[in-house]
JSON list of C-alpha atoms in Angstrom, two decimals:
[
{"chain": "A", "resi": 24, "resn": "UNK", "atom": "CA", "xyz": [118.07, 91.22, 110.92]},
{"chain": "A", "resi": 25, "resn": "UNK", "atom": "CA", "xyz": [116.65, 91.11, 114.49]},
{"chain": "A", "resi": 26, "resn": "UNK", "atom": "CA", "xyz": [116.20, 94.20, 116.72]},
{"chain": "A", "resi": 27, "resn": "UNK", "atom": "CA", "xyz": [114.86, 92.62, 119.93]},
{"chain": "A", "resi": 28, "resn": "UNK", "atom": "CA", "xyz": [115.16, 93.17, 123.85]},
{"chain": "A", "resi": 29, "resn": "UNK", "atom": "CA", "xyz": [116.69, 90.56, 125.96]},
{"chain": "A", "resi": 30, "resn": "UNK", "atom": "CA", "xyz": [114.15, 89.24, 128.67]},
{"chain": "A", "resi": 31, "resn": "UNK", "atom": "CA", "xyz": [116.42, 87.65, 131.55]},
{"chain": "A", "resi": 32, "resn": "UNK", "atom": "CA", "xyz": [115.02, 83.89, 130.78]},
{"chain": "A", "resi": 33, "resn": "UNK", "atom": "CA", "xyz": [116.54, 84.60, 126.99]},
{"chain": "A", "resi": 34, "resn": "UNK", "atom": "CA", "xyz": [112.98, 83.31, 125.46]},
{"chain": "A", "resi": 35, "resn": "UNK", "atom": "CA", "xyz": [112.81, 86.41, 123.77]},
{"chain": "A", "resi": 36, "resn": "UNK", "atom": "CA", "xyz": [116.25, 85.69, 121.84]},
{"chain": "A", "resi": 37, "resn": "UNK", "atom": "CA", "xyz": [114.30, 81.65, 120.79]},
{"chain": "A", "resi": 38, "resn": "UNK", "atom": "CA", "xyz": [111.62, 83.13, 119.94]},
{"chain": "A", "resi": 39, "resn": "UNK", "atom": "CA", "xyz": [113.52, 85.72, 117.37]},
{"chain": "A", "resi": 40, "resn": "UNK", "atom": "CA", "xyz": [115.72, 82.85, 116.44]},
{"chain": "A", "resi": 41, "resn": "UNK", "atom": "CA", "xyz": [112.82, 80.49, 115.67]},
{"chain": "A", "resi": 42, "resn": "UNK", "atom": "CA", "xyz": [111.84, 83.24, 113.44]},
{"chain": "A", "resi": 43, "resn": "UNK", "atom": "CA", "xyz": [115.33, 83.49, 111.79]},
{"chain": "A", "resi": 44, "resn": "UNK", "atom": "CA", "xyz": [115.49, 79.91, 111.08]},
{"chain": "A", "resi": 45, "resn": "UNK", "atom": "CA", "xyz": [111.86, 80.20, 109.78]},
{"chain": "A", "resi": 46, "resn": "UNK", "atom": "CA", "xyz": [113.24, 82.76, 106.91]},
{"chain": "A", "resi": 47, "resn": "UNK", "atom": "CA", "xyz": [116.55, 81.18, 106.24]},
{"chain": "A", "resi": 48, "resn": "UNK", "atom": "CA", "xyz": [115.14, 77.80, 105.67]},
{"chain": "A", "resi": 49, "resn": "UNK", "atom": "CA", "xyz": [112.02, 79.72, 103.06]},
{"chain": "A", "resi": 50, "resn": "UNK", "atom": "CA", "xyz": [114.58, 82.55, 101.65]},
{"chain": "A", "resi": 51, "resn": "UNK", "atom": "CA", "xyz": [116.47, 78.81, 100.64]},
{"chain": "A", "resi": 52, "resn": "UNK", "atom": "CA", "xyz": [113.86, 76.98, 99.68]},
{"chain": "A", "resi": 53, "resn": "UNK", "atom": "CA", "xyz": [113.95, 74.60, 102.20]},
{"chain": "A", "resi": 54, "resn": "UNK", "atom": "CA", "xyz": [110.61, 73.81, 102.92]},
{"chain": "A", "resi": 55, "resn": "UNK", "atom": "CA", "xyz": [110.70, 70.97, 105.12]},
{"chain": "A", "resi": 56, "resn": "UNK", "atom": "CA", "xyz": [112.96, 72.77, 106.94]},
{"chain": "A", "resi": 57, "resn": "UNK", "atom": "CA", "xyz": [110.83, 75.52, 107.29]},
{"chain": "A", "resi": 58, "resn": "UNK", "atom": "CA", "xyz": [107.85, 73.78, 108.16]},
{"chain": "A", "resi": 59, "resn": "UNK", "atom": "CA", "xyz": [109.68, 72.32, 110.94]},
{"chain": "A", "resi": 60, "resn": "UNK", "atom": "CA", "xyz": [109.51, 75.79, 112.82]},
{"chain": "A", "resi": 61, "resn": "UNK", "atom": "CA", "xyz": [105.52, 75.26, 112.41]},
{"chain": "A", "resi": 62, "resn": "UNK", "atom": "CA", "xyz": [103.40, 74.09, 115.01]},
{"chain": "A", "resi": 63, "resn": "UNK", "atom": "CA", "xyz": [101.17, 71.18, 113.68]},
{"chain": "A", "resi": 64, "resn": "UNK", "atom": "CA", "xyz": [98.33, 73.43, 114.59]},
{"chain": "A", "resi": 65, "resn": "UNK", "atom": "CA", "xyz": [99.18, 76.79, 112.98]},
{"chain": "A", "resi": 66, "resn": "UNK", "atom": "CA", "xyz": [96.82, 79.36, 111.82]},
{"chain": "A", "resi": 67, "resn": "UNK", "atom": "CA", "xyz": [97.77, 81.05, 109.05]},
{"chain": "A", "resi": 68, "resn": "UNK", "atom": "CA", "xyz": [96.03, 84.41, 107.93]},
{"chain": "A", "resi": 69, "resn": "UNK", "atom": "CA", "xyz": [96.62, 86.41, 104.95]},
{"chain": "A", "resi": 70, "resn": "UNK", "atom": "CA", "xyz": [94.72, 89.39, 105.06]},
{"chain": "A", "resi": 71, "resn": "UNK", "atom": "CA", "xyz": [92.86, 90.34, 101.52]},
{"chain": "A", "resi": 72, "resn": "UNK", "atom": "CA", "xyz": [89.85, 89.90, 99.26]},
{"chain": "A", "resi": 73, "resn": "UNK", "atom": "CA", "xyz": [89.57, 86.81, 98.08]},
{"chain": "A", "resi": 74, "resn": "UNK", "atom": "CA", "xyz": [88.05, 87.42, 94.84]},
{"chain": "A", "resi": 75, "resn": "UNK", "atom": "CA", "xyz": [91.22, 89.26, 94.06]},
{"chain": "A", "resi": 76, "resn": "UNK", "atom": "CA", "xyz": [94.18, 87.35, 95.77]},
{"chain": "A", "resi": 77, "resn": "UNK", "atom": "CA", "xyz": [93.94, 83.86, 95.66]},
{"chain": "A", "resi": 78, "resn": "UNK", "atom": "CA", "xyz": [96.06, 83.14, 98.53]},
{"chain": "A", "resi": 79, "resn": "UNK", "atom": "CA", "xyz": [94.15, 85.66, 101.17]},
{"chain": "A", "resi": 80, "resn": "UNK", "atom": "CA", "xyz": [92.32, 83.80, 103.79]},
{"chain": "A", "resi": 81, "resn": "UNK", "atom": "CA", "xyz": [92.63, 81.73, 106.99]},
{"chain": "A", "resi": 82, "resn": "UNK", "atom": "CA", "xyz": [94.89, 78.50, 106.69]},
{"chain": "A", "resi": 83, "resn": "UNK", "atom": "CA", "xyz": [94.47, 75.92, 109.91]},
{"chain": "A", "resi": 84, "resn": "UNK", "atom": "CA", "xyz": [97.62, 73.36, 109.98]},
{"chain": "A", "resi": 85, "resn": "UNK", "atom": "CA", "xyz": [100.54, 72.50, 107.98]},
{"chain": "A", "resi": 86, "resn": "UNK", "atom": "CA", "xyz": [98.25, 71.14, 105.09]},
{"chain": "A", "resi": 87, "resn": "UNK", "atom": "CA", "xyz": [96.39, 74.31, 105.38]},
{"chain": "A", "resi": 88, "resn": "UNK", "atom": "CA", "xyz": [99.74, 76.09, 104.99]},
{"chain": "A", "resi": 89, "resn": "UNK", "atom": "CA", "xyz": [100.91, 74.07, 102.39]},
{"chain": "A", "resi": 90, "resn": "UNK", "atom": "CA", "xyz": [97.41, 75.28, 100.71]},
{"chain": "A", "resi": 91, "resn": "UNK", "atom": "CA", "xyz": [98.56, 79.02, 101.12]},
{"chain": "A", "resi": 92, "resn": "UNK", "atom": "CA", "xyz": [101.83, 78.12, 99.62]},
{"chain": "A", "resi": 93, "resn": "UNK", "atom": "CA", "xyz": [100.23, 76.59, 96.43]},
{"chain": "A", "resi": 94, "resn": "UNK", "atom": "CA", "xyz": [98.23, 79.18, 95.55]},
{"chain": "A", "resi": 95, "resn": "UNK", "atom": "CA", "xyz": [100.91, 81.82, 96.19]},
{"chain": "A", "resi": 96, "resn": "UNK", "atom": "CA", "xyz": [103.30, 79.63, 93.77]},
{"chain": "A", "resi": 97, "resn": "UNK", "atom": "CA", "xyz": [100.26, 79.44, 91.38]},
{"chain": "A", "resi": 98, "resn": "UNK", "atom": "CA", "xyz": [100.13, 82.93, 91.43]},
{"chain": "A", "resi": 99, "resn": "UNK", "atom": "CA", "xyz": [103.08, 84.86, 91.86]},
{"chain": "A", "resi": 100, "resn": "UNK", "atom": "CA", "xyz": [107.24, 85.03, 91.69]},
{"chain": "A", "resi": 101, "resn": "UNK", "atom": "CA", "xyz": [108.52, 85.86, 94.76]},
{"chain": "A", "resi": 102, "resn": "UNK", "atom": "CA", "xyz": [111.50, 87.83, 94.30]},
{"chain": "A", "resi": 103, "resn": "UNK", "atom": "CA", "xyz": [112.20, 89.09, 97.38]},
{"chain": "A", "resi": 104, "resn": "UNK", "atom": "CA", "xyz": [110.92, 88.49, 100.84]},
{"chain": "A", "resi": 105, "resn": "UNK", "atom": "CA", "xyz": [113.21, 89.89, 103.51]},
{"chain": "A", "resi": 106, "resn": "UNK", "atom": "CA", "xyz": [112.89, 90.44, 107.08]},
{"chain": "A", "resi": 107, "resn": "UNK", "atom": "CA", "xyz": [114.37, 93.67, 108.62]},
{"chain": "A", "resi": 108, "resn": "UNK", "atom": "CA", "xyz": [113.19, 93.43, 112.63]},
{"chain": "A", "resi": 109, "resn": "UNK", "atom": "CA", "xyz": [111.50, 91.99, 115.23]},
{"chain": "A", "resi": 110, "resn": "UNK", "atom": "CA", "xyz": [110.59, 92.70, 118.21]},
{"chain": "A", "resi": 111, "resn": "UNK", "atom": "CA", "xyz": [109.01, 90.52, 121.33]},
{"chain": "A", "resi": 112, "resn": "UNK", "atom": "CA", "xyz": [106.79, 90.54, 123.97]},
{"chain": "A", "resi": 113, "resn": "UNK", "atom": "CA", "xyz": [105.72, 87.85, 125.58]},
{"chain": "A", "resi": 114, "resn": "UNK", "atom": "CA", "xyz": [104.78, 84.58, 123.14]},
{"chain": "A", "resi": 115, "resn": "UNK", "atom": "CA", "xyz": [104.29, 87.54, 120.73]},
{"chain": "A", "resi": 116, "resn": "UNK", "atom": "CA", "xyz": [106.79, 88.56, 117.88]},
{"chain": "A", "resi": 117, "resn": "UNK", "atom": "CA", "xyz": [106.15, 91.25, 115.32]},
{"chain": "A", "resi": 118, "resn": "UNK", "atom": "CA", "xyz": [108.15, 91.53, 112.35]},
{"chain": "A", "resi": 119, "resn": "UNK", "atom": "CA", "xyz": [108.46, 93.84, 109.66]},
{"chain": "A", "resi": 120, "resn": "UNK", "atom": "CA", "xyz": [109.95, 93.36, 106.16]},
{"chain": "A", "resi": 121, "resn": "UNK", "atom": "CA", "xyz": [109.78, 93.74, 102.32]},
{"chain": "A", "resi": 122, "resn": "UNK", "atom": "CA", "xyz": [107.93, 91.66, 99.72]},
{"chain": "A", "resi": 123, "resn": "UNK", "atom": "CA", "xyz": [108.45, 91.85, 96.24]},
{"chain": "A", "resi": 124, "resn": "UNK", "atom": "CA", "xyz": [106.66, 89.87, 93.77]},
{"chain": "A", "resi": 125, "resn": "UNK", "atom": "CA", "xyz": [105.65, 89.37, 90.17]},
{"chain": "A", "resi": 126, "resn": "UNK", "atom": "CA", "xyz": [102.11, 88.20, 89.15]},
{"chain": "A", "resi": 127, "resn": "UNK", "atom": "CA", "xyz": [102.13, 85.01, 86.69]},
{"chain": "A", "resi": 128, "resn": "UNK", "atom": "CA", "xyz": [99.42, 86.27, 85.10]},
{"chain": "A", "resi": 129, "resn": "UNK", "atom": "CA", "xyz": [100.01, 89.76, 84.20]},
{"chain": "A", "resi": 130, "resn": "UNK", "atom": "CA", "xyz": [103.55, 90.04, 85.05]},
{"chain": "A", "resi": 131, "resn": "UNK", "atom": "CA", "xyz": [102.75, 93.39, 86.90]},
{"chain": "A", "resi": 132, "resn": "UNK", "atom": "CA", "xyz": [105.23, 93.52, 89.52]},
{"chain": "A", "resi": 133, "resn": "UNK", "atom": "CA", "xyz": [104.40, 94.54, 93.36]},
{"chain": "A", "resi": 134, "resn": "UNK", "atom": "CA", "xyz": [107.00, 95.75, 96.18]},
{"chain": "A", "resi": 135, "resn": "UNK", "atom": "CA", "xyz": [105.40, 96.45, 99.39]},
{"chain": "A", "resi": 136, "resn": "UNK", "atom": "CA", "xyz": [106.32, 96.70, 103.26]},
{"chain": "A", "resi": 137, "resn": "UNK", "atom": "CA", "xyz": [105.44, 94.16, 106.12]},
{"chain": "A", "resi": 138, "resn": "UNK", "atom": "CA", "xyz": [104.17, 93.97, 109.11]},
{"chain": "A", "resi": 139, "resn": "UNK", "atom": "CA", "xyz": [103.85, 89.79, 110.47]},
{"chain": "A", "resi": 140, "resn": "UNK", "atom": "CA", "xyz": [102.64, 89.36, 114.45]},
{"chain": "A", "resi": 141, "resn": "UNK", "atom": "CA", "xyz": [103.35, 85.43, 115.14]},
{"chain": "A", "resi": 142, "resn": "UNK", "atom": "CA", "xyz": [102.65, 84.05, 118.14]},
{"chain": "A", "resi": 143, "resn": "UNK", "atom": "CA", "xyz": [106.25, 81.63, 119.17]},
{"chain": "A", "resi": 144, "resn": "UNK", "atom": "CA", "xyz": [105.32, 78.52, 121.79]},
{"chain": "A", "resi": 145, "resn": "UNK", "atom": "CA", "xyz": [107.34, 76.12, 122.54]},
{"chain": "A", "resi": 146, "resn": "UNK", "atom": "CA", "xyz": [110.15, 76.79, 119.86]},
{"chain": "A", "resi": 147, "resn": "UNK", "atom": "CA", "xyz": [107.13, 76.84, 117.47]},
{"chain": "A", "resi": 148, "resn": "UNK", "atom": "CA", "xyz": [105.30, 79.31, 115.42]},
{"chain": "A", "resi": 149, "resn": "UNK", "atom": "CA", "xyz": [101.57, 78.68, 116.16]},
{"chain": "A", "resi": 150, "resn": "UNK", "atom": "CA", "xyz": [100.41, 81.58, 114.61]},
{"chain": "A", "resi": 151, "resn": "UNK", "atom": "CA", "xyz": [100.91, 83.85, 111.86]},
{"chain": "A", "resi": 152, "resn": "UNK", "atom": "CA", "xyz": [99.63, 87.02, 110.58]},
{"chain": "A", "resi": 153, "resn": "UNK", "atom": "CA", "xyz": [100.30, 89.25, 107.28]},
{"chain": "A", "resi": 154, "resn": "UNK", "atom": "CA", "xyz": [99.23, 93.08, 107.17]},
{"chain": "A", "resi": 155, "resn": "UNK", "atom": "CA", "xyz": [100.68, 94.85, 103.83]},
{"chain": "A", "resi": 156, "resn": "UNK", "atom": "CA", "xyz": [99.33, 97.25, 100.94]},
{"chain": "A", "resi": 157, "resn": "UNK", "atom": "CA", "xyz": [96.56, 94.46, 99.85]},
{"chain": "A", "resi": 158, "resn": "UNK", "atom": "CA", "xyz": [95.47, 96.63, 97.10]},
{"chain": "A", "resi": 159, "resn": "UNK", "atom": "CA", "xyz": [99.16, 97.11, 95.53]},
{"chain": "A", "resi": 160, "resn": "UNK", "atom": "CA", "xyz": [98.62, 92.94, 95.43]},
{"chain": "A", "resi": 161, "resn": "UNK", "atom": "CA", "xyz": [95.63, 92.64, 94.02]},
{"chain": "A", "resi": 162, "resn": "UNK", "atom": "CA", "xyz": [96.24, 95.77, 91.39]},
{"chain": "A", "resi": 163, "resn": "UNK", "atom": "CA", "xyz": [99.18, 93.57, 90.20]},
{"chain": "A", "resi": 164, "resn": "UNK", "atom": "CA", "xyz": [97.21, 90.45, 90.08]},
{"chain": "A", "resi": 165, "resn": "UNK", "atom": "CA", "xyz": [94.38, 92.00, 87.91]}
]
């Protein structure tokens, strides 16, 4: 799943691994353990129009995450969310993946590519950011 270049201190390799737990732990449904690769002080950003995705906005903190990840279960069935690379530089990952989803509402269905940038610190994500076809989610929602 990772595509990365080794730096000679190896922090690239933790910070793609911190990242692979991240996803193994969600893709399980192991929350805690997920939020365990979370910095206490995450931002979390979901790009979108409110009005139309629920979950779109700026999170601050695991409580703010846990936040995002009510409204997304409020909202849609994940089917699918898969990570295919990432690549490093610095404290900064980016990742890019598939998401496919079903709205609870309308039952429209969505599949869209990824692209995440997180910011890796300490072993930690402290920051996260989504960037996908926003109005493939909110035609599905509506």
């Amino acid at each position: 799943m990772s595509n990365n270049q080794l730096d000679e201190t190896g922090t690239v390799a933790e910070k793609v691994a911190t990242l692979d737990r991240f996803y193994s732990a969600f893709n399980s449904g192991d929350m805690d353990g997920a939020f365990a690769c979370l910095s206490p002080d995450i931002i979390w950003i979901y790009h979108g129009p409110r009005d139309a995705i629920a979950f779109a906005g700026t999170f601050h903190g695991h409580e703010g995450v846990r936040d995002f990840f009510r409204r997304v279960a409020e909202t849609i069935e994940l089917v699918e969310m898969t990570p295919e690379t990432f690549e490093a530089t610095g404290d900064t990952v980016y990742g890019t993946g598939v998401e496919h989803s079903r709205s609870l509402t309308t039952a429209r269905e969505y599949r869209v590519r990824w692209a995440h940038v997180y910011k890796v610190e300490n072993g930690l994500i402290t920051r996260f950011e989504e960037f996908l076809d926003t109005a493939a989610v909110a035609g599905a929602l509506s």
